[in-house]
Short mmCIF file of C-alpha atoms in Angstrom, two decimals:
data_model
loop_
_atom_site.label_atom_id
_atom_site.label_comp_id
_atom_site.label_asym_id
_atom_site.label_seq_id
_atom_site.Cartn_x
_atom_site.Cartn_y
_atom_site.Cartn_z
CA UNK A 1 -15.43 67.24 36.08
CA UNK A 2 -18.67 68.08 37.93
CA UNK A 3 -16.64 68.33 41.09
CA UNK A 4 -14.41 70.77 38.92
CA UNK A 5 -18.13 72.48 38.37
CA UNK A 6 -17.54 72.03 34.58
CA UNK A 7 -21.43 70.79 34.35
CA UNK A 8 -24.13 70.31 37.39
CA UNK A 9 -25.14 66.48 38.00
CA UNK A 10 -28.42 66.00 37.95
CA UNK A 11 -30.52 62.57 39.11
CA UNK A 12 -33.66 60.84 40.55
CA UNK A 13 -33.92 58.30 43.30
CA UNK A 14 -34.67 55.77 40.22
CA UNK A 15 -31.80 56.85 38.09
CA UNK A 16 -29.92 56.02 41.05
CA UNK A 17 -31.48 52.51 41.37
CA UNK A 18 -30.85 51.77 38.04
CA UNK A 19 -27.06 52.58 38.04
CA UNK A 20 -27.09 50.93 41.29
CA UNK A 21 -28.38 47.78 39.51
CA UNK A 22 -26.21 47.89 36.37
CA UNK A 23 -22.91 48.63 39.03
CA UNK A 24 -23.90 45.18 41.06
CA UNK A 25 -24.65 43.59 37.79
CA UNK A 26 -21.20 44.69 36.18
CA UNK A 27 -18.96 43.23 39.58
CA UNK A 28 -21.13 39.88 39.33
CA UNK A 29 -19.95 39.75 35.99
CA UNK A 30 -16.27 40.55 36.87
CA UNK A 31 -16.89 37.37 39.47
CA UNK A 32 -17.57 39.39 42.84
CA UNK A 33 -20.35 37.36 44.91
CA UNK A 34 -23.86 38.39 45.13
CA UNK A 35 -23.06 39.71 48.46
CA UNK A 36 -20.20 41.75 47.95
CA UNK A 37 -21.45 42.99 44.33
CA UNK A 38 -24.39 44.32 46.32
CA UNK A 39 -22.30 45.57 49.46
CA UNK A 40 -20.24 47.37 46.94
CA UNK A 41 -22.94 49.00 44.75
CA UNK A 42 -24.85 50.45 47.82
CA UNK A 43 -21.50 51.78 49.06
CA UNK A 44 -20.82 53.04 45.55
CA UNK A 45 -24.54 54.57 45.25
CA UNK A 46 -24.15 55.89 48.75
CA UNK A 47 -20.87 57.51 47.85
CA UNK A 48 -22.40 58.85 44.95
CA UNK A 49 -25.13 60.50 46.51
CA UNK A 50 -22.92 61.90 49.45
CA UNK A 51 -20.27 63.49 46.85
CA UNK A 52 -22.72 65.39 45.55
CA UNK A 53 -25.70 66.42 48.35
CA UNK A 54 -27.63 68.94 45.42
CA UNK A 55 -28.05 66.29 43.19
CA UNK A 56 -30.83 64.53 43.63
CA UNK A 57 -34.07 66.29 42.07
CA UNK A 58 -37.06 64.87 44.09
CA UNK A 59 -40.97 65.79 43.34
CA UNK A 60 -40.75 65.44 39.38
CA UNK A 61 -43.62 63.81 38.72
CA UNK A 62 -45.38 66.43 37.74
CA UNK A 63 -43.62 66.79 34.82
CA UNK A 64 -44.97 63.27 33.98
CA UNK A 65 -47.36 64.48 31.24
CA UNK A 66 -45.02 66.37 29.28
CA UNK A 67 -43.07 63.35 28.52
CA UNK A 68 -45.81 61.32 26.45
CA UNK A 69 -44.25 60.32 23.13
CA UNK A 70 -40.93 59.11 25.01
CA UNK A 71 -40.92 55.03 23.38
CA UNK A 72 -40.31 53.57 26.66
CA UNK A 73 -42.75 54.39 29.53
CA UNK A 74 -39.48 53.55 31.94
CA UNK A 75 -37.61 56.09 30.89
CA UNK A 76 -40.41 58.49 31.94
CA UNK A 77 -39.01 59.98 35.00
CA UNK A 78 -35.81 61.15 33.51
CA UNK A 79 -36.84 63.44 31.23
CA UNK A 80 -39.41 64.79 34.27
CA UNK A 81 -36.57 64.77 36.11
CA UNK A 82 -34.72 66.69 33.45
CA UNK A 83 -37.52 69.13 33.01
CA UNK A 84 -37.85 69.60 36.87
CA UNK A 85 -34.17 69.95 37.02
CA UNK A 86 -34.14 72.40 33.97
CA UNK A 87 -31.44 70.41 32.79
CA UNK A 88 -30.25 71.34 29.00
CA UNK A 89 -28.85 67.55 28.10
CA UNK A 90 -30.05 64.35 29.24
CA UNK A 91 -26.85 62.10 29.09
CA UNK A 92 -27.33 58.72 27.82
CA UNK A 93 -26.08 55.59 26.05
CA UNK A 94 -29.59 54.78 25.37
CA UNK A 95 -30.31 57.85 22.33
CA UNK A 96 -33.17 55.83 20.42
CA UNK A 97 -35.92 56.72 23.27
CA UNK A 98 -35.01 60.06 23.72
CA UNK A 99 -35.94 61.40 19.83
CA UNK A 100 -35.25 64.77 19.14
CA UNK A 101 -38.38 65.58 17.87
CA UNK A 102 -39.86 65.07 21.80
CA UNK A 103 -36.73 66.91 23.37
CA UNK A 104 -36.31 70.33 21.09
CA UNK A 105 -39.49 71.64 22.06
CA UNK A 106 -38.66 70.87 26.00
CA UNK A 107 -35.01 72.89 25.06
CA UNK A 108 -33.71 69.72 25.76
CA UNK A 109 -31.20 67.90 23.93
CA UNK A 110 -29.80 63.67 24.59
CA UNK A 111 -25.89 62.96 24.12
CA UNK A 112 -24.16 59.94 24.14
CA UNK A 113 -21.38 60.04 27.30
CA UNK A 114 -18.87 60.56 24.49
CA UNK A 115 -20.11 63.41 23.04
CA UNK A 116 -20.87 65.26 26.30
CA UNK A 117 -17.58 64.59 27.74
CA UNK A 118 -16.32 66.00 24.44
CA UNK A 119 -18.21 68.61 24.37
CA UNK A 120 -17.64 69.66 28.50
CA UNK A 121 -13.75 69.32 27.65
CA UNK A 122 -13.73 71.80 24.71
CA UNK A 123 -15.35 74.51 27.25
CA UNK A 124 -12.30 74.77 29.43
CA UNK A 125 -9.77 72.02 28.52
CA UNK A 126 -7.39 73.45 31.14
CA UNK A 127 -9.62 72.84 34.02
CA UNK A 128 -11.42 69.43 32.12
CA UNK A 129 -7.39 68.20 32.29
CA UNK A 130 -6.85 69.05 35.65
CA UNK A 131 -10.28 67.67 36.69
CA UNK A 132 -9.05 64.14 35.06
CA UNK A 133 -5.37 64.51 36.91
CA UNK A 134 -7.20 65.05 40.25
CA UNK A 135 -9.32 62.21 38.85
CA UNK A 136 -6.58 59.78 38.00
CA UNK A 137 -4.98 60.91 41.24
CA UNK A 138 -7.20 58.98 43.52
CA UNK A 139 -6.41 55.33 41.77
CA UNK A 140 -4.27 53.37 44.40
CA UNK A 141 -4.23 50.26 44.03
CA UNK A 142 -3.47 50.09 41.93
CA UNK A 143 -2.05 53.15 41.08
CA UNK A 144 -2.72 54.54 36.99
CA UNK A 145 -0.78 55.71 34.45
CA UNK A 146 -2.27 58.42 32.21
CA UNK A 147 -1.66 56.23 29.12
CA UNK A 148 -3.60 53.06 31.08
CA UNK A 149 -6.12 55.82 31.91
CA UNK A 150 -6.87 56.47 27.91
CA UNK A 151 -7.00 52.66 27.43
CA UNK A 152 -9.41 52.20 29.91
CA UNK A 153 -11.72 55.31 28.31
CA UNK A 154 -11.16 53.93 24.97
CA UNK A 155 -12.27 50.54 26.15
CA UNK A 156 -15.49 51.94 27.40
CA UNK A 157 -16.12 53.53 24.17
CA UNK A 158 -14.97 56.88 25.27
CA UNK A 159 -13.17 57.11 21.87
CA UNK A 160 -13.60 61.02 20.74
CA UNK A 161 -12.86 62.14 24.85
CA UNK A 162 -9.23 60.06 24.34
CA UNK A 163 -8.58 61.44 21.04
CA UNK A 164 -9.28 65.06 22.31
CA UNK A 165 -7.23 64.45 25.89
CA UNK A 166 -3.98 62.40 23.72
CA UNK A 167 -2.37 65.84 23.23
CA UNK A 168 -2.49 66.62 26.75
CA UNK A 169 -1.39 63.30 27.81
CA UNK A 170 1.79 64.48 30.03
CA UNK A 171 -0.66 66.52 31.80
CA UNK A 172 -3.01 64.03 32.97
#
């Protein structure tokens, strides 16, 4: 959907590390070796970072002080990236150190993956579906249905985004 420009990504070099990280973590898990799960997180990051060049938000740490009161001095840079960025949502699964009370004054706001996708869909669900068909699209091998597609989201926890695509299912 952000290559449909439905929403502008938005990260730091650690944000990347960290999803780096979890994505070698997640293939040792699904029983790749320690060399490919790292082979195959740096080409993921790389990819990442190559699909889309204005991404990366670099020099945010002056925004450091603003983001006292965040509970977990790690999560630090991404709200300075955020406010560098001037970013309007910080997307997260992790909502507890990203209180409202710290983010409303900043104009910011923290929602879970769910709720943004939901939200991002309900904008323009014509281009969000075709966005997800184009998505879906690039699964070879193997190759995936629109129905194994939902499964998958609702696996992940992506529970409201399936229930607002199932009506649109043919279309995916």
């Amino acid at each position: 959907m952000a290559e449909a420009n439905l929403f502008r990504l938005r990260w730091s070099a650690p944000v990347l590390d960290e999803t780096q990280r979890a994505i070698e973590r997640i293939l040792k898990q699904n029983g790749k070796s320690d060399s490919e799960a790292n082979t195959r997180s740096i080409k993921a990051r790389n990819c990442m970072e190559s699909a889309f060049e204005d991404a990366m938000i670099e020099d945010f740490e002056g925004f450091l002080p603003a983001c006292n009161g965040i509970p977990d001095l790690g999560d630090h840079h991404v709200l300075a990236a955020a406010l560098k960025a001037r970013s309007s949502a910080i997307v997260t699964e992790n909502l507890k150190d990203f209180p409202d009370n710290i983010l409303e004054p900043l104009n910011l706001v923290a929602r879970s993956t769910d709720d943004f996708l939901v939200d991002i869909i309900s904008l323009d669900i014509g281009r969000a579906v075709a966005a997800i068909k184009k998505m879906r699209g690039r699964f070879k091998k193997p190759e995936i249905t629109p129905e194994a597609l939902l499964l998958r989201m609702d696996a992940i926890g992506l529970t409201e985004t399936v229930d607002i695509l199932q009506p649109y299912i043919s279309s995916l």
